[in-house]
Amino acid sequence: MSRNHNIAVIPGDGIGPEVVREALRVLARVATQEGFGVQTTVYPFGAEHYLKTKEILPESAFDEVSKHDAILLGAIGDPRIEVGLLEFGIIARLRFGLDLYVNLRPVKLYAEHLCPLKDKGPEHVDFVVVRENTEDAYAGMRGFFKKGTPDEIATQEIIFTRKGVERVIRYSFELARTRNKAKKLTMIDKANAVRAMDLWTRTFAEVGAEYPDIAREHNYIDAACMYVVKNPEWFDTVVTSNMFGDIFTDLSAMIQGGMGVAASGNIHPGRVSLFEPIHGSAPKYGGKNVANPIATIAAVQMMLDYIGEARAAQRIEAAIASLLRSKRVPSLATDSGLSTTQVGDLVLAELEQPVRV
Ligand code: IPM
Ligand code: MN
């Protein structure tokens, strides 16, 4: 594998540019430490660009972005613009267009004081959620009839395909195997109410038969929300549909400390993939240099792991873990109590410590 990586960067809106700025400092530093090359191409897409040019993500830019080794995204969304326009035009466009069918969201608590749950520590919170990323209500098959009248009908189809469900379930069984932890895969669905999810039930059983070493568990989404607060240690690897995964991982992020630390990878194994914090653009904090960049730095960690720079990824994880354990970052809320630059500086300082295993 080449050790010269071309990264497309879309800082986006609100706090996106600030947190990406710090994450790129960290990326440059670990590249030097591990001796690999990295070239970044920054793209302007987002609210400002849209307001200036009416362009969301042109085809030519989509093609160009796709030719990189990976994509790093900050955040998209701006209150001045119609709800969902940029989110669908940029984030969903990339997820669907690049067929990034896995949304990988690790949930790992690094220090007990960061967990809002009583008597839960790092040994209780260490699981990974695999969120299906190309189907469900997100496919955007929707419409309005008699819009604006008292007889209005609004629809949005929840769609699942055998192919889509099977590939994400298979990925999750493989992941449960490589994690080699509890060797357990929990599927979260709502098959008792959304009967279309019977497709998930059947596929889980059929694919699961090929993985006799992996225990299969099943929770309905409502119960899973209760269990993850009550007994987060019950989870190891989790697979779920797009919308449930979206919701469940915000809840999970709070259990690992807050939105300031939760990162994700939008992945199609073997192809160009996109890495981003799971938080949004937080417009009220945008441009103030107060947003916590750790989630985006953790997204860089996931990206490096994906493109074959596992040691650089480990360096970043060790730096984040050590910094958080030291209690020098007061909180993992979007606004951590320190400036964005200060947190970036602290991570960079940790990177200079001798490598820990
Ligand atoms: C996420 C975000 C997006 C989603 C929004 C911005 C469309 O909340 O990545 O979790 O719902 O997938
Ligand atoms: Mn979300």
Coordinates of N, CA and C and ligand atoms in Angstrom, one line a residue, residues 105 131 138 246-247 249-250 259 278, ligand 2:
R105 N -19.6 3.4 14.2 CA -19.5 4.4 15.2 C -19.1 3.7 16.6
R131 N -24.1 1.1 11.8 CA -25.4 1.7 11.3 C -25.5 1.5 9.8
Y138 N -33.9 7.3 4.9 CA -32.9 8.2 4.3 C -32.8 8.1 2.8
D246 N -28.9 6.2 13.8 CA -28.6 7.7 14.0 C -29.0 8.1 15.4
I247 N -30.1 7.6 15.9 CA -30.6 8.0 17.2 C -29.8 7.3 18.3
T249 N -26.9 6.2 18.4 CA -25.5 6.6 18.5 C -25.4 8.0 19.2
D250 N -26.4 8.9 19.1 CA -26.3 10.1 19.9 C -26.5 9.8 21.4
M259 N -20.9 14.6 22.9 CA -20.7 14.7 21.4 C -19.3 15.2 21.0
I278 N -19.6 12.7 14.8 CA -21.0 12.5 14.6 C -21.8 13.7 15.0
Ligands
MN2 MN -27.0 11.9 13.8

